[in-house]
Amino acid sequence: MKLLCLDTSAGSQVALVEGERVLSQAASNSARAHAESLTDLIREVCGIASGEPLKGAFDAVVVGRGPAPYTGLRAGLITARVLAKACDVPVYGVSSLEMIARAALDELPAESQVVALADARRKELYAAQFSALGTDDLQQIGDFEVDKPASLHETLPENVWRVGPGLALYPELENESPVSVPTVPVTVAARIVNARLANGRAEELGTEPLYLRRPDVQVSKKVKSTLGDQAKK
């Protein structure tokens, strides 16, 4: 099954994955609107020129559902849902922190736990703790958090490895983890989805956004996307 994986928690990332093979991937930190950037990346990854139909290029869409700042996350989720509907394929959601944590757990002993950290802006971080569940899945321990680095430094367990792009911003939170995950590894989302589908856990793959707080700014209800019409051509 070919999975088109998208994440807009920090910039825009797209990958086309089949089984354990990453067929192609692309990323952008463009300041343009996330939806516009995603359109270009999706076509690049699928090898389909502008104006040509996308239907048939993949069997399902996987989208990062955060936690992340409002505007970028919203654009990614809407793009994924519109694209899936237009191409008549299912859409699945995976937390961006799950992707970070699973990539780190791949490099650690099976019984390990990690805390994944990502930038939440406003001088805050998103955080969540995870342990491995088999070789491709994971389970969350406790709730998602968004807090100041100083507060997290006091509350996070010292004996659990801390990983993720948030550490580059606040190195005082590092606890000598033997692994580093400097970006959200969008390709890992495919493994998580395949594992959950194989184990009858599709209900854990919803696309409800994880905003965790109110948006920084109000945005238009219309998100620019031409994928819906183009996919049907």
Backbone as numpy.savetxt, mean C-alpha at the origin, in Angstrom:
# Nx Ny Nz CAx CAy CAz Cx Cy Cz
-2.78 -15.88 -11.71 -3.63 -14.68 -11.71 -2.75 -13.44 -11.71
-2.96 -12.58 -12.69 -2.22 -11.32 -12.76 -2.89 -10.28 -11.87
-2.11 -9.71 -10.96 -2.62 -8.69 -10.05 -1.97 -7.35 -10.37
-2.79 -6.34 -10.59 -2.29 -4.98 -10.75 -2.31 -4.32 -9.38
-1.14 -4.03 -8.84 -1.02 -3.50 -7.47 -0.71 -2.01 -7.51
-1.49 -1.22 -6.75 -1.32 0.23 -6.68 -1.14 0.67 -5.24
-0.31 1.68 -5.03 -0.23 2.30 -3.70 0.10 3.77 -3.86
-0.66 4.62 -3.16 -0.43 6.06 -3.20 -0.26 6.64 -1.80
0.24 5.82 -0.89 0.45 6.31 0.48 1.61 7.30 0.55
2.57 7.16 -0.36 3.70 8.09 -0.45 4.17 8.08 -1.89
3.78 9.08 -2.67 4.02 9.01 -4.09 3.06 8.02 -4.72
3.39 7.55 -5.91 2.55 6.58 -6.61 3.40 5.40 -7.05
2.93 4.20 -6.74 3.62 2.97 -7.15 2.64 2.03 -7.82
3.09 1.38 -8.87 2.27 0.41 -9.59 3.14 -0.79 -9.95
2.59 -2.00 -9.82 3.30 -3.21 -10.22 2.31 -4.22 -10.78
2.76 -4.99 -11.74 1.99 -6.10 -12.30 2.67 -7.38 -11.86
1.94 -8.20 -11.09 2.52 -9.39 -10.47 1.70 -10.61 -10.85
2.38 -11.69 -11.22 1.72 -12.97 -11.51 2.40 -14.06 -10.69
1.66 -14.63 -9.74 2.27 -15.61 -8.85 3.39 -14.97 -8.05
4.58 -15.53 -8.15 5.74 -14.97 -7.45 6.57 -14.06 -8.35
6.14 -13.87 -9.59 6.91 -13.08 -10.54 6.40 -11.64 -10.63
7.32 -10.70 -10.51 7.00 -9.30 -10.76 7.24 -9.05 -12.24
6.18 -8.87 -12.99 6.30 -8.72 -14.44 6.82 -7.35 -14.82
6.37 -6.33 -14.12 6.85 -4.96 -14.35 6.40 -4.08 -13.20
7.11 -2.99 -13.00 6.73 -2.05 -11.95 7.27 -0.67 -12.27
6.64 0.34 -11.71 7.05 1.72 -11.93 6.59 2.56 -10.75
7.27 3.68 -10.54 6.93 4.55 -9.42 7.17 6.00 -9.82
6.50 6.90 -9.12 6.65 8.33 -9.39 6.46 9.12 -8.11
7.31 10.10 -7.93 7.14 11.06 -6.83 6.68 12.40 -7.37
6.05 12.36 -8.53 5.60 13.57 -9.21 4.68 14.40 -8.33
4.79 15.71 -8.47 3.92 16.62 -7.73 2.55 16.75 -8.39
2.38 16.13 -9.55 1.08 16.16 -10.21 0.06 15.40 -9.38
-1.20 15.57 -9.72 -2.27 14.85 -9.03 -2.00 13.35 -9.09
-2.24 12.66 -7.98 -2.00 11.23 -7.92 -2.74 10.48 -9.02
-3.99 10.83 -9.29 -4.78 10.12 -10.28 -4.15 10.22 -11.67
-3.67 11.41 -12.02 -3.03 11.59 -13.32 -1.74 10.79 -13.40
-0.94 10.84 -12.34 0.30 10.07 -12.30 0.02 8.57 -12.39
-1.00 8.10 -11.68 -1.35 6.68 -11.70 -1.75 6.21 -13.09
-2.51 7.03 -13.80 -2.94 6.67 -15.14 -1.74 6.36 -16.02
-0.73 7.22 -15.98 0.48 7.01 -16.78 1.23 5.76 -16.34
1.37 5.57 -15.03 2.11 4.42 -14.51 1.42 3.11 -14.84
0.10 3.08 -14.72 -0.65 1.86 -15.02 -0.45 1.45 -16.47
-0.53 2.41 -17.36 -0.34 2.09 -18.78 1.10 1.66 -19.06
2.04 2.29 -18.39 3.44 1.90 -18.56 3.67 0.46 -18.10
3.15 0.13 -16.94 3.36 -1.20 -16.37 2.65 -2.27 -17.21
1.47 -1.96 -17.71 0.71 -2.93 -18.51 1.17 -2.98 -19.96
2.02 -2.03 -20.36 2.49 -2.00 -21.74 1.41 -1.64 -22.73
0.50 -0.77 -22.32 -0.63 -0.40 -23.16 -0.60 1.11 -23.40
-0.65 1.50 -24.65 -0.54 2.91 -25.01 -1.80 3.68 -24.61
-1.64 4.98 -24.50 -2.76 5.85 -24.17 -3.87 5.71 -25.21
-5.10 5.58 -24.72 -6.23 5.43 -25.61 -6.58 4.00 -25.95
-5.66 3.06 -25.68 -5.94 1.65 -25.93 -6.63 1.03 -24.72
-7.44 -0.02 -24.92 -8.16 -0.63 -23.80 -7.25 -1.34 -22.80
-7.59 -1.20 -21.52 -6.86 -1.89 -20.45 -7.49 -3.23 -20.10
-8.74 -3.42 -20.49 -9.45 -4.64 -20.13 -8.72 -5.86 -20.67
-8.50 -6.85 -19.79 -7.80 -8.07 -20.16 -6.33 -8.07 -19.79
-5.81 -6.92 -19.35 -4.39 -6.83 -19.00 -4.08 -7.42 -17.63
-5.12 -7.60 -16.78 -4.93 -8.13 -15.43 -6.23 -8.77 -14.97
-6.13 -9.57 -13.91 -7.29 -10.33 -13.42 -7.91 -9.74 -12.17
-7.21 -8.85 -11.49 -7.72 -8.19 -10.28 -6.86 -6.98 -9.99
-7.42 -6.04 -9.24 -6.69 -4.85 -8.80 -6.48 -4.94 -7.30
-5.27 -4.63 -6.85 -4.94 -4.58 -5.43 -4.52 -3.15 -5.11
-5.09 -2.57 -4.05 -4.79 -1.17 -3.74 -4.40 -1.01 -2.27
-3.40 -0.19 -2.03 -3.04 0.15 -0.66 -4.10 1.05 -0.05
-4.58 0.70 1.15 -5.66 1.48 1.76 -5.17 2.31 2.94
-3.89 2.55 2.98 -3.32 3.39 4.02 -2.87 2.59 5.23
-2.70 3.28 6.34 -3.02 4.69 6.57 -2.09 5.62 5.79
-2.67 6.75 5.39 -1.94 7.74 4.61 -2.73 9.03 4.62
-2.08 10.15 4.26 -2.79 11.42 4.15 -3.96 11.32 3.17
-4.97 12.10 3.42 -6.28 11.98 2.77 -6.23 12.05 1.24
-5.63 13.09 0.70 -5.77 13.35 -0.73 -5.19 12.24 -1.59
-3.93 11.86 -1.33 -3.29 10.82 -2.13 -3.97 9.48 -1.98
-4.32 9.11 -0.76 -4.96 7.82 -0.51 -6.31 7.75 -1.22
-7.08 8.82 -1.14 -8.40 8.86 -1.77 -8.27 8.68 -3.28
-7.31 9.35 -3.89 -7.12 9.24 -5.33 -6.79 7.81 -5.74
-5.93 7.15 -4.97 -5.56 5.78 -5.30 -6.72 4.83 -5.18
-7.51 4.96 -4.13 -8.65 4.07 -3.92 -9.72 4.26 -4.99
-10.00 5.51 -5.33 -11.01 5.76 -6.36 -10.54 5.24 -7.72
-9.27 5.48 -8.04 -8.73 4.97 -9.30 -8.84 3.45 -9.37
-8.50 2.77 -8.27 -8.56 1.31 -8.25 -9.99 0.80 -8.43
-10.93 1.43 -7.75 -12.33 0.98 -7.84 -12.91 1.23 -9.22
-12.63 2.41 -9.78 -13.12 2.73 -11.12 -12.53 1.77 -12.15
-11.24 1.53 -12.04 -10.57 0.65 -12.99 -11.09 -0.78 -12.90
-11.28 -1.27 -11.68 -11.78 -2.64 -11.49 -13.19 -2.79 -12.07
-14.03 -1.79 -11.83 -15.40 -1.85 -12.35 -15.41 -1.81 -13.88
-14.60 -0.92 -14.44 -14.56 -0.79 -15.90 -14.03 -2.05 -16.57
-13.09 -2.71 -15.92 -12.48 -3.92 -16.49 -13.16 -5.20 -16.03
-14.20 -5.06 -15.19 -14.97 -6.20 -14.71 -14.10 -7.22 -13.97
-13.29 -6.71 -13.04 -12.43 -7.58 -12.21 -12.62 -7.17 -10.75
-12.29 -8.05 -9.80 -12.40 -7.70 -8.39 -11.32 -6.72 -7.95
-11.57 -6.03 -6.85 -10.57 -5.13 -6.26 -10.38 -5.51 -4.80
-9.13 -5.59 -4.37 -8.79 -5.98 -3.00 -7.94 -4.89 -2.36
-8.06 -4.76 -1.04 -7.29 -3.76 -0.31 -6.32 -4.39 0.68
-5.15 -3.77 0.80 -4.12 -4.19 1.76 -3.56 -2.94 2.41
-3.37 -2.95 3.71 -2.77 -1.81 4.39 -1.33 -1.60 3.93
-0.96 -0.35 3.75 0.42 -0.04 3.38 1.40 -0.47 4.47
0.98 -0.39 5.73 1.84 -0.84 6.82 2.00 -2.35 6.80
0.98 -3.07 6.32 1.11 -4.52 6.17 2.19 -4.85 5.14
2.24 -4.11 4.06 3.27 -4.34 3.04 4.66 -4.14 3.62
4.83 -3.05 4.37 6.13 -2.76 4.99 6.52 -3.88 5.95
5.58 -4.26 6.81 5.87 -5.27 7.83 6.18 -6.63 7.21
5.40 -7.04 6.19 5.63 -8.35 5.58 7.01 -8.41 4.92
7.42 -7.33 4.27 8.75 -7.29 3.66 9.84 -7.43 4.71
9.66 -6.81 5.87 10.64 -6.93 6.94 10.65 -8.33 7.54
9.48 -8.90 7.76 9.38 -10.24 8.35 10.01 -11.30 7.46
10.07 -11.05 6.15 10.73 -11.99 5.24 12.19 -12.20 5.60
12.81 -11.19 6.21 14.24 -11.24 6.51 14.53 -11.61 7.96
13.51 -11.93 8.73 13.67 -12.19 10.17 13.22 -13.60 10.52
13.63 -14.11 11.69 13.16 -15.43 12.14 11.64 -15.48 12.21
11.08 -16.68 12.05 9.63 -16.85 11.92 8.84 -16.30 13.09
9.42 -16.33 14.29 8.69 -15.88 15.49 8.79 -14.38 15.73
9.43 -13.66 14.83 9.67 -12.23 15.04 8.39 -11.40 14.95
8.44 -10.22 15.56 7.41 -9.21 15.42 8.09 -7.91 14.99
7.33 -7.06 14.29 7.86 -5.76 13.87 6.81 -4.69 14.08
7.28 -3.46 14.24 6.41 -2.28 14.20 6.74 -1.53 12.92
5.74 -1.37 12.05 5.91 -0.64 10.81 5.58 0.83 11.04
6.45 1.71 10.53 6.30 3.16 10.74 6.32 3.88 9.40
5.40 4.83 9.22 5.34 5.61 7.99 4.96 7.05 8.30
5.36 7.94 7.42 5.13 9.37 7.62 3.64 9.71 7.56
3.16 10.40 8.59 1.77 10.86 8.63 1.67 12.37 8.45
2.81 13.02 8.20 2.87 14.49 8.12 2.50 15.09 9.47
2.43 16.42 9.52 2.16 17.13 10.78 3.12 16.70 11.90
4.32 16.27 11.51 5.33 15.80 12.47 4.83 14.62 13.29
4.08 13.73 12.61 3.56 12.52 13.25 3.89 11.30 12.39
3.70 10.12 12.97 3.94 8.86 12.28 2.73 7.94 12.43
2.51 7.11 11.40 1.59 5.99 11.52 2.38 4.80 12.04
1.75 3.98 12.86 2.44 2.82 13.41 1.47 1.67 13.63
1.97 0.45 13.46 1.20 -0.76 13.79 2.17 -1.92 13.95
1.81 -2.84 14.84 2.67 -3.98 15.15 2.12 -5.25 14.49
3.03 -6.09 13.97 2.63 -7.29 13.23 3.53 -8.47 13.57
2.99 -9.67 13.36 3.77 -10.90 13.40 3.45 -11.70 12.14
4.34 -12.62 11.78 4.16 -13.41 10.57 3.04 -14.43 10.74
2.36 -14.72 9.64 1.34 -15.76 9.59 1.67 -16.59 8.35
2.46 -17.62 8.52 2.98 -18.35 7.38 4.09 -17.57 6.70
4.36 -17.91 5.45 5.47 -17.28 4.74 5.07 -16.06 3.92
3.76 -15.84 3.73 3.32 -14.74 2.88 2.33 -13.79 3.53
1.71 -14.20 4.62 0.71 -13.37 5.27 1.25 -12.87 6.61
0.43 -12.12 7.32 0.80 -11.60 8.64 -0.45 -11.25 9.40
-0.32 -11.06 10.70 -1.45 -10.66 11.51 -1.07 -9.44 12.34
-2.04 -8.57 12.53 -1.81 -7.34 13.27 -2.02 -7.57 14.75
-1.19 -6.91 15.55 -1.27 -6.98 17.01 -1.65 -5.60 17.51
-2.86 -5.42 18.01 -3.30 -4.11 18.45 -3.85 -3.28 17.31
-4.00 -1.99 17.55 -4.63 -1.08 16.60 -3.60 -0.27 15.82
-4.05 0.37 14.75 -3.25 1.37 14.07 -3.14 2.60 14.97
-1.99 3.26 14.91 -1.79 4.47 15.70 -1.29 5.60 14.82
-1.58 6.83 15.21 -0.96 8.01 14.62 -0.60 8.92 15.78
0.70 9.24 15.89 1.15 9.98 17.08 2.48 10.65 16.81
2.88 11.52 17.73 4.17 12.18 17.66 5.29 11.17 17.93
6.45 11.35 17.30 7.57 10.44 17.53 7.94 10.30 19.00
7.91 11.39 19.74 8.26 11.33 21.16 7.31 10.43 21.93
6.03 10.50 21.61 5.05 9.65 22.28 5.23 8.19 21.90
5.49 7.94 20.61 5.72 6.56 20.17 6.98 5.98 20.81
7.98 6.82 20.98 9.22 6.36 21.61 8.95 5.84 23.02
7.97 6.43 23.68 7.64 6.01 25.04 6.75 4.77 25.07
5.91 4.60 24.06 4.90 3.53 24.11 5.24 2.28 23.31
6.07 2.41 22.27 6.39 1.24 21.46 7.26 0.26 22.23
7.02 -1.04 22.10 7.85 -2.03 22.80 9.29 -2.00 22.29
10.23 -1.91 23.19 11.64 -1.80 22.81 12.18 -3.08 22.18
11.59 -4.22 22.55 12.10 -5.51 22.07 11.47 -5.96 20.75
10.74 -5.06 20.08 10.15 -5.36 18.78 10.83 -4.48 17.73
11.32 -5.10 16.65 12.05 -4.35 15.63 11.16 -3.29 14.99
11.72 -2.11 14.77 11.01 -1.01 14.12 11.52 -0.85 12.70
10.60 -0.78 11.75 10.98 -0.74 10.34 10.09 0.24 9.59
10.53 0.61 8.39 9.69 1.44 7.55 10.28 2.80 7.24
9.70 3.50 6.27 10.21 4.81 5.85 10.14 5.87 6.93
9.31 5.68 7.95 9.24 6.66 9.02 10.52 6.82 9.80
11.36 5.78 9.81 12.62 5.84 10.57 13.62 6.81 9.95
13.54 7.00 8.63 14.46 7.95 7.99 14.18 9.37 8.44
12.94 9.65 8.80 12.55 10.99 9.26 12.86 11.19 10.73
12.75 10.12 11.50 12.94 10.21 12.95 13.86 9.09 13.42
15.16 9.21 13.13 16.12 8.14 13.46 16.21 7.86 14.95
15.73 8.76 15.79 15.76 8.51 17.23 14.88 7.33 17.63
13.99 6.90 16.72 13.13 5.75 17.01 13.79 4.42 16.64
14.92 4.45 15.96 15.59 3.22 15.56 16.02 2.41 16.78
15.88 1.08 16.66 16.35 0.21 17.74 17.22 -0.92 17.18
18.10 -0.53 16.23 19.10 -1.44 15.65 18.47 -2.64 14.95
17.38 -2.41 14.26 16.75 -3.48 13.49 17.71 -4.00 12.43
17.80 -5.32 12.25 18.71 -5.88 11.24 18.19 -5.74 9.81
16.97 -5.24 9.64 16.41 -5.06 8.29 15.95 -3.62 8.11
15.89 -3.21 6.85 15.45 -1.86 6.52 14.43 -1.93 5.39
13.33 -1.20 5.54 12.31 -1.13 4.48 12.05 0.36 4.23
12.86 1.00 3.38 12.79 2.45 3.23 11.60 2.98 2.45
10.93 2.11 1.70 9.74 2.52 0.94 8.65 1.47 1.10
7.44 1.82 0.70 6.34 0.85 0.73 6.53 -0.14 -0.43
6.76 -1.42 -0.15 7.01 -2.40 -1.21 5.71 -2.92 -1.81
5.19 -2.24 -2.82 3.85 -2.53 -3.34 3.72 -3.96 -3.87
4.82 -4.56 -4.35 4.73 -5.91 -4.89 4.36 -6.93 -3.82
4.68 -6.65 -2.57 4.37 -7.57 -1.47 2.86 -7.73 -1.30
2.10 -6.73 -1.70 0.64 -6.79 -1.56 0.07 -7.99 -2.30
0.67 -8.36 -3.42 0.17 -9.50 -4.19 0.28 -10.79 -3.39
1.38 -10.97 -2.68 1.56 -12.17 -1.86 0.52 -12.25 -0.75
0.26 -11.11 -0.12 -0.72 -11.08 0.97 -2.11 -11.43 0.44
-2.47 -10.85 -0.70 -3.79 -11.14 -1.29 -3.91 -12.61 -1.66
-2.92 -13.16 -2.34 -2.97 -14.56 -2.74 -3.07 -15.48 -1.54
-2.34 -15.17 -0.46 -2.39 -16.00 0.74 -3.77 -15.96 1.39
-4.36 -14.79 1.47 -5.68 -14.67 2.12 -6.79 -15.30 1.28
-6.70 -15.16 -0.02 -7.69 -15.81 -0.87 -7.58 -17.33 -0.76
-6.36 -17.84 -0.73 -6.14 -19.28 -0.64 -6.62 -19.86 0.68
-6.63 -19.03 1.73 -7.02 -19.49 3.06 -8.42 -19.04 3.46
-9.21 -18.62 2.48 -10.59 -18.25 2.76 -10.76 -17.01 3.61
-9.84 -16.04 3.47 -9.89 -14.84 4.29 -10.13 -13.59 3.43
-10.94 -13.75 2.39 -11.20 -12.63 1.49 -11.85 -11.45 2.20
-12.55 -11.72 3.31 -13.22 -10.64 4.04 -12.22 -9.65 4.63
-10.95 -10.04 4.72 -9.92 -9.15 5.25 -9.29 -8.28 4.17
-9.84 -8.32 2.97 -9.26 -7.60 1.84 -10.16 -6.47 1.36
-10.91 -5.87 2.27 -11.76 -4.74 1.93 -10.95 -3.51 1.54
-11.61 -2.56 0.91 -10.92 -1.35 0.44 -11.31 -0.10 1.23
-11.81 -0.28 2.45 -12.13 0.88 3.27 -10.84 1.64 3.59
-10.83 2.96 3.38 -9.61 3.74 3.62 -9.27 3.86 5.09
-7.99 3.87 5.38 -7.49 4.09 6.74 -6.93 5.52 6.79
-7.79 6.48 7.05 -7.35 7.87 7.15 -6.79 8.17 8.54
-7.41 7.66 9.57 -7.03 7.81 10.98 -7.24 9.21 11.54
-7.40 10.21 10.66 -7.69 11.56 11.14 -8.30 12.36 10.01
-8.78 13.56 10.32 -9.44 14.41 9.33 -8.41 14.91 8.32
-8.85 15.22 7.07 -7.92 15.68 6.05 -7.30 17.03 6.39
-6.07 17.24 5.86 -5.39 18.52 6.05 -6.12 19.65 5.34
-6.67 19.34 4.16 -7.40 20.34 3.37 -8.64 19.68 2.80
-9.61 20.50 2.42 -10.79 19.99 1.75 -10.49 19.85 0.27
-10.93 18.75 -0.34 -10.67 18.53 -1.75 -11.98 18.40 -2.49
-11.91 18.62 -3.80 -13.10 18.47 -4.64 -13.60 17.04 -4.59
-14.91 16.87 -4.73 -15.48 15.53 -4.76 -15.16 14.80 -6.05
-14.68 15.54 -7.05 -14.34 14.93 -8.33 -12.84 14.67 -8.39
-12.47 13.43 -8.65 -11.06 13.07 -8.82 -10.84 12.77 -10.29
-9.87 13.44 -10.87 -9.64 13.29 -12.30 -9.18 11.87 -12.61
-9.88 11.19 -13.51 -9.48 9.85 -13.95 -10.12 9.57 -15.29
-9.31 9.15 -16.25 -9.83 8.78 -17.56 -9.81 7.27 -17.74
-9.41 6.55 -16.72 -9.25 5.11 -16.85 -10.56 4.40 -17.13
-11.64 4.85 -16.48 -12.92 4.16 -16.63 -13.36 4.10 -18.08
-13.35 5.25 -18.76 -13.79 5.27 -20.15 -12.82 4.53 -21.06
-11.51 4.72 -20.81 -10.52 4.11 -21.68 -10.50 2.60 -21.55
-10.80 2.08 -20.36 -10.76 0.64 -20.15 -11.84 -0.07 -20.95
-12.94 0.66 -21.24 -14.07 0.04 -21.93 -13.91 0.07 -23.45
-12.96 0.85 -23.92 -12.84 1.01 -25.38 -12.39 -0.29 -26.04
